[in-house]
Amino acid sequence: MTVTVSTTAVAADQHDQEFALLAKALGHPARVRILRLLLARDACYCGEIVDELPLAQATVSQHLKVLREAALIVGKIEGLHTCYWADRDRLGELHQLIGGLLAEAVDVNTDGCT
Amino acid sequence: MTVTVSTTAVAADQHDQEFALLAKALGHPARVRILRLLLARDACYCGEIVDELPLAQATVSQHLKVLREAALIVGKIEGLHTCYWADRDRLGELHQLIGGLLAEAVDVNTDGCT
DNA sequence: ATCGTTGATCGCAAATCAACGATGGCGCAC
DNA sequence: GTGCGCCATCGTTGATTTGCGATCAACGAT
């Protein structure tokens, strides 16, 4: 087991990695749109998502894959259709990560340059 | 002035655009690291950031540019040095955007597929 | 005026991403 | 079995990103 003494540089790096991974997955409007759609609808079929977006089926599938790899959404084959839904907790993780950043040293914001 | 009636599709698109823009800027570990560094230190010179990262000066400068373009950080030339600091409010915007997403329809999370 | 320092920018190479048509697997209907 | 609809994946194209050395502009010091 690794020592969990403090915010080691290594641990922080992994933090950054995780943060970046999540942020990157949401770094494209189409993917934000898809996630919003899934959050609003609780769950829906891939076809509905394709219908909703001005993109080819292959492209949407690609975006879904990126979101899946970031674990922001889950897909389950259901006979003919594939059902997708958002993992709210996973998005919550990103929310918390940012919250953690914002909490770091909240004090004077005036320019301490000079 | 535009009508602010409801969450128009167009407005939502702009929302997604903004969301993606911010997320994309944070979609690289080095940039997360830089932002963390600036948040922790309130403000610091470019050189210090370069020293802190295992990257060449040109690369760091490039990352700083991306963060600047996303308005997540601010840079001010100060004689020889350039002083950078984080815009906490801007990061807060992303935080809120995610919060807004999470708020959308918080109910049954069981699979409504079948 | 000529350095040395700082940091932004240019230009290049490698890697990755975005979008799409085409293909293929899989399940259902016949 | 054959055919069809759904969707993941492959392969290709063009655009963007990443990382870096080299260069350049601005500035302070000599």
PDB file of N, CA, C and O (backbone and C1' of nucleotides) in Angstrom, chain D residues 4-25:
ATOM      1  P    DC D   4     -34.514  -6.403 -47.810  1.00  0.00           P
ATOM      2  O5'  DC D   4     -34.683  -5.799 -46.347  1.00  0.00           O
ATOM      3  C5'  DC D   4     -35.878  -6.068 -45.614  1.00  0.00           C
ATOM      4  C4'  DC D   4     -35.744  -5.518 -44.202  1.00  0.00           C
ATOM      5  C3'  DC D   4     -34.997  -4.182 -44.123  1.00  0.00           C
ATOM      6  O3'  DC D   4     -35.709  -3.302 -43.289  1.00  0.00           O
ATOM      7  C1'  DC D   4     -33.999  -5.754 -42.665  1.00  0.00           C
ATOM      8  P    DG D   5     -35.366  -1.744 -43.317  1.00  0.00           P
ATOM      9  O5'  DG D   5     -35.075  -1.435 -41.780  1.00  0.00           O
ATOM     10  C5'  DG D   5     -36.019  -1.866 -40.797  1.00  0.00           C
ATOM     11  C4'  DG D   5     -35.366  -1.844 -39.429  1.00  0.00           C
ATOM     12  C3'  DG D   5     -34.631  -0.544 -39.101  1.00  0.00           C
ATOM     13  O3'  DG D   5     -34.868  -0.206 -37.748  1.00  0.00           O
ATOM     14  C1'  DG D   5     -33.114  -2.371 -39.011  1.00  0.00           C
ATOM     15  P    DC D   6     -34.349   1.172 -37.172  1.00  0.00           P
ATOM     16  O5'  DC D   6     -33.099   0.726 -36.303  1.00  0.00           O
ATOM     17  C5'  DC D   6     -33.321  -0.034 -35.124  1.00  0.00           C
ATOM     18  C4'  DC D   6     -31.986  -0.401 -34.515  1.00  0.00           C
ATOM     19  C3'  DC D   6     -31.083   0.792 -34.227  1.00  0.00           C
ATOM     20  O3'  DC D   6     -30.695   0.733 -32.866  1.00  0.00           O
ATOM     21  C1'  DC D   6     -29.911  -0.894 -35.402  1.00  0.00           C
ATOM     22  P    DC D   7     -30.136   2.029 -32.140  1.00  0.00           P
ATOM     23  O5'  DC D   7     -28.594   1.773 -32.302  1.00  0.00           O
ATOM     24  C5'  DC D   7     -28.051   0.641 -31.624  1.00  0.00           C
ATOM     25  C4'  DC D   7     -26.671   0.337 -32.118  1.00  0.00           C
ATOM     26  C3'  DC D   7     -25.673   1.505 -32.067  1.00  0.00           C
ATOM     27  O3'  DC D   7     -24.481   1.002 -31.537  1.00  0.00           O
ATOM     28  C1'  DC D   7     -25.556   0.455 -34.119  1.00  0.00           C
ATOM     29  P    DA D   8     -23.731   1.792 -30.367  1.00  0.00           P
ATOM     30  O5'  DA D   8     -22.321   1.027 -30.378  1.00  0.00           O
ATOM     31  C5'  DA D   8     -22.333  -0.385 -30.279  1.00  0.00           C
ATOM     32  C4'  DA D   8     -21.205  -0.981 -31.104  1.00  0.00           C
ATOM     33  C3'  DA D   8     -19.870  -0.245 -30.986  1.00  0.00           C
ATOM     34  O3'  DA D   8     -18.856  -1.208 -30.787  1.00  0.00           O
ATOM     35  C1'  DA D   8     -20.492  -0.433 -33.275  1.00  0.00           C
ATOM     36  P    DT D   9     -17.377  -0.732 -30.437  1.00  0.00           P
ATOM     37  O5'  DT D   9     -16.612  -0.886 -31.828  1.00  0.00           O
ATOM     38  C5'  DT D   9     -16.695  -2.119 -32.528  1.00  0.00           C
ATOM     39  C4'  DT D   9     -16.171  -1.932 -33.938  1.00  0.00           C
ATOM     40  C3'  DT D   9     -14.844  -1.178 -34.032  1.00  0.00           C
ATOM     41  O3'  DT D   9     -13.878  -2.054 -34.581  1.00  0.00           O
ATOM     42  C1'  DT D   9     -16.390  -0.459 -35.670  1.00  0.00           C
ATOM     43  P    DC D  10     -12.392  -1.566 -34.838  1.00  0.00           P
ATOM     44  O5'  DC D  10     -12.408  -1.296 -36.407  1.00  0.00           O
ATOM     45  C5'  DC D  10     -12.831  -2.348 -37.291  1.00  0.00           C
ATOM     46  C4'  DC D  10     -12.566  -1.950 -38.732  1.00  0.00           C
ATOM     47  C3'  DC D  10     -11.223  -1.278 -38.965  1.00  0.00           C
ATOM     48  O3'  DC D  10     -10.702  -1.712 -40.212  1.00  0.00           O
ATOM     49  C1'  DC D  10     -12.967   0.200 -39.604  1.00  0.00           C
ATOM     50  P    DG D  11      -9.187  -1.413 -40.578  1.00  0.00           P
ATOM     51  O5'  DG D  11      -9.377  -0.233 -41.638  1.00  0.00           O
ATOM     52  C5'  DG D  11     -10.377  -0.335 -42.648  1.00  0.00           C
ATOM     53  C4'  DG D  11     -10.346   0.908 -43.508  1.00  0.00           C
ATOM     54  C3'  DG D  11      -8.980   1.595 -43.559  1.00  0.00           C
ATOM     55  O3'  DG D  11      -8.774   2.098 -44.867  1.00  0.00           O
ATOM     56  C1'  DG D  11     -10.581   3.092 -42.671  1.00  0.00           C
ATOM     57  P    DT D  12      -7.379   2.842 -45.259  1.00  0.00           P
ATOM     58  O5'  DT D  12      -7.903   4.315 -45.560  1.00  0.00           O
ATOM     59  C5'  DT D  12      -9.045   4.478 -46.396  1.00  0.00           C
ATOM     60  C4'  DT D  12      -9.542   5.905 -46.335  1.00  0.00           C
ATOM     61  C3'  DT D  12      -8.446   6.965 -46.446  1.00  0.00           C
ATOM     62  O3'  DT D  12      -8.713   7.827 -47.535  1.00  0.00           O
ATOM     63  C1'  DT D  12      -9.920   7.455 -44.655  1.00  0.00           C
ATOM     64  P    DT D  13      -7.572   8.782 -48.096  1.00  0.00           P
ATOM     65  O5'  DT D  13      -8.057  10.220 -47.605  1.00  0.00           O
ATOM     66  C5'  DT D  13      -9.340  10.713 -48.008  1.00  0.00           C
ATOM     67  C4'  DT D  13      -9.743  11.847 -47.091  1.00  0.00           C
ATOM     68  C3'  DT D  13      -8.690  12.947 -46.971  1.00  0.00           C
ATOM     69  O3'  DT D  13      -9.103  14.090 -47.687  1.00  0.00           O
ATOM     70  C1'  DT D  13      -9.667  12.383 -44.862  1.00  0.00           C
ATOM     71  P    DG D  14      -8.064  15.294 -47.890  1.00  0.00           P
ATOM     72  O5'  DG D  14      -8.406  16.220 -46.647  1.00  0.00           O
ATOM     73  C5'  DG D  14      -9.757  16.623 -46.426  1.00  0.00           C
ATOM     74  C4'  DG D  14      -9.853  17.312 -45.083  1.00  0.00           C
ATOM     75  C3'  DG D  14      -8.823  18.429 -44.867  1.00  0.00           C
ATOM     76  O3'  DG D  14      -9.497  19.546 -44.314  1.00  0.00           O
ATOM     77  C1'  DG D  14      -8.713  16.873 -43.104  1.00  0.00           C
ATOM     78  P    DA D  15      -8.681  20.864 -43.957  1.00  0.00           P
ATOM     79  O5'  DA D  15      -8.804  20.908 -42.372  1.00  0.00           O
ATOM     80  C5'  DA D  15     -10.089  20.692 -41.780  1.00  0.00           C
ATOM     81  C4'  DA D  15      -9.946  20.634 -40.270  1.00  0.00           C
ATOM     82  C3'  DA D  15      -9.133  21.772 -39.677  1.00  0.00           C
ATOM     83  O3'  DA D  15      -9.826  22.261 -38.536  1.00  0.00           O
ATOM     84  C1'  DA D  15      -8.213  19.686 -39.021  1.00  0.00           C
ATOM     85  P    DT D  16      -9.327  23.575 -37.798  1.00  0.00           P
ATOM     86  O5'  DT D  16      -8.681  22.984 -36.465  1.00  0.00           O
ATOM     87  C5'  DT D  16      -9.419  22.045 -35.708  1.00  0.00           C
ATOM     88  C4'  DT D  16      -8.533  21.370 -34.696  1.00  0.00           C
ATOM     89  C3'  DT D  16      -7.667  22.327 -33.866  1.00  0.00           C
ATOM     90  O3'  DT D  16      -8.067  22.194 -32.519  1.00  0.00           O
ATOM     91  C1'  DT D  16      -6.454  20.421 -34.573  1.00  0.00           C
ATOM     92  P    DT D  17      -7.300  22.952 -31.328  1.00  0.00           P
ATOM     93  O5'  DT D  17      -6.200  21.873 -30.864  1.00  0.00           O
ATOM     94  C5'  DT D  17      -6.614  20.531 -30.706  1.00  0.00           C
ATOM     95  C4'  DT D  17      -5.538  19.716 -30.007  1.00  0.00           C
ATOM     96  C3'  DT D  17      -4.703  20.434 -28.965  1.00  0.00           C
ATOM     97  O3'  DT D  17      -4.516  19.532 -27.897  1.00  0.00           O
ATOM     98  C1'  DT D  17      -3.286  19.542 -30.618  1.00  0.00           C
ATOM     99  P    DT D  18      -3.792  19.963 -26.522  1.00  0.00           P
ATOM    100  O5'  DT D  18      -2.304  19.442 -26.724  1.00  0.00           O
ATOM    101  C5'  DT D  18      -2.066  18.043 -26.863  1.00  0.00           C
ATOM    102  C4'  DT D  18      -0.590  17.783 -27.102  1.00  0.00           C
ATOM    103  C3'  DT D  18       0.348  18.549 -26.173  1.00  0.00           C
ATOM    104  O3'  DT D  18       1.121  17.600 -25.477  1.00  0.00           O
ATOM    105  C1'  DT D  18       1.055  18.706 -28.435  1.00  0.00           C
ATOM    106  P    DG D  19       2.002  18.032 -24.213  1.00  0.00           P
ATOM    107  O5'  DG D  19       3.436  18.253 -24.837  1.00  0.00           O
ATOM    108  C5'  DG D  19       4.091  17.147 -25.448  1.00  0.00           C
ATOM    109  C4'  DG D  19       5.270  17.642 -26.235  1.00  0.00           C
ATOM    110  C3'  DG D  19       6.155  18.645 -25.480  1.00  0.00           C
ATOM    111  O3'  DG D  19       7.413  18.057 -25.205  1.00  0.00           O
ATOM    112  C1'  DG D  19       5.766  19.296 -27.742  1.00  0.00           C
ATOM    113  P    DC D  20       8.488  18.817 -24.356  1.00  0.00           P
ATOM    114  O5'  DC D  20       9.306  19.551 -25.494  1.00  0.00           O
ATOM    115  C5'  DC D  20       9.937  18.752 -26.493  1.00  0.00           C
ATOM    116  C4'  DC D  20      10.447  19.626 -27.596  1.00  0.00           C
ATOM    117  C3'  DC D  20      11.363  20.755 -27.129  1.00  0.00           C
ATOM    118  O3'  DC D  20      12.684  20.456 -27.550  1.00  0.00           O
ATOM    119  C1'  DC D  20       9.861  21.450 -28.835  1.00  0.00           C
ATOM    120  P    DG D  21      13.916  21.146 -26.857  1.00  0.00           P
ATOM    121  O5'  DG D  21      14.594  21.900 -28.093  1.00  0.00           O
ATOM    122  C5'  DG D  21      14.911  21.159 -29.272  1.00  0.00           C
ATOM    123  C4'  DG D  21      14.988  22.092 -30.459  1.00  0.00           C
ATOM    124  C3'  DG D  21      15.993  23.233 -30.312  1.00  0.00           C
ATOM    125  O3'  DG D  21      16.722  23.387 -31.533  1.00  0.00           O
ATOM    126  C1'  DG D  21      13.857  24.118 -30.783  1.00  0.00           C
ATOM    127  P    DA D  22      17.874  24.473 -31.627  1.00  0.00           P
ATOM    128  O5'  DA D  22      17.104  25.716 -32.283  1.00  0.00           O
ATOM    129  C5'  DA D  22      16.434  25.516 -33.524  1.00  0.00           C
ATOM    130  C4'  DA D  22      15.845  26.830 -33.989  1.00  0.00           C
ATOM    131  C3'  DA D  22      16.759  28.046 -33.802  1.00  0.00           C
ATOM    132  O3'  DA D  22      16.783  28.811 -34.989  1.00  0.00           O
ATOM    133  C1'  DA D  22      14.650  28.429 -32.777  1.00  0.00           C
ATOM    134  P    DT D  23      17.717  30.104 -35.085  1.00  0.00           P
ATOM    135  O5'  DT D  23      16.649  31.274 -34.944  1.00  0.00           O
ATOM    136  C5'  DT D  23      15.425  31.219 -35.687  1.00  0.00           C
ATOM    137  C4'  DT D  23      14.444  32.241 -35.139  1.00  0.00           C
ATOM    138  C3'  DT D  23      15.024  33.650 -34.948  1.00  0.00           C
ATOM    139  O3'  DT D  23      14.275  34.549 -35.754  1.00  0.00           O
ATOM    140  C1'  DT D  23      13.694  32.990 -33.114  1.00  0.00           C
ATOM    141  P    DC D  24      14.778  36.036 -35.963  1.00  0.00           P
ATOM    142  O5'  DC D  24      13.710  36.847 -35.109  1.00  0.00           O
ATOM    143  C5'  DC D  24      12.344  36.413 -35.087  1.00  0.00           C
ATOM    144  C4'  DC D  24      11.549  37.282 -34.127  1.00  0.00           C
ATOM    145  C3'  DC D  24      12.113  38.689 -33.926  1.00  0.00           C
ATOM    146  O3'  DC D  24      11.051  39.610 -33.874  1.00  0.00           O
ATOM    147  C1'  DC D  24      12.009  37.575 -31.848  1.00  0.00           C
ATOM    148  P    DA D  25      11.316  41.148 -34.050  1.00  0.00           P
ATOM    149  O5'  DA D  25      10.589  41.771 -32.791  1.00  0.00           O
ATOM    150  C5'  DA D  25       9.371  41.191 -32.339  1.00  0.00           C
ATOM    151  C4'  DA D  25       9.056  41.652 -30.923  1.00  0.00           C
ATOM    152  C3'  DA D  25       9.502  43.076 -30.609  1.00  0.00           C
ATOM    153  O3'  DA D  25       8.495  43.682 -29.822  1.00  0.00           O
ATOM    154  C1'  DA D  25      10.556  41.577 -29.117  1.00  0.00           C
TER     155       DA D  25
END
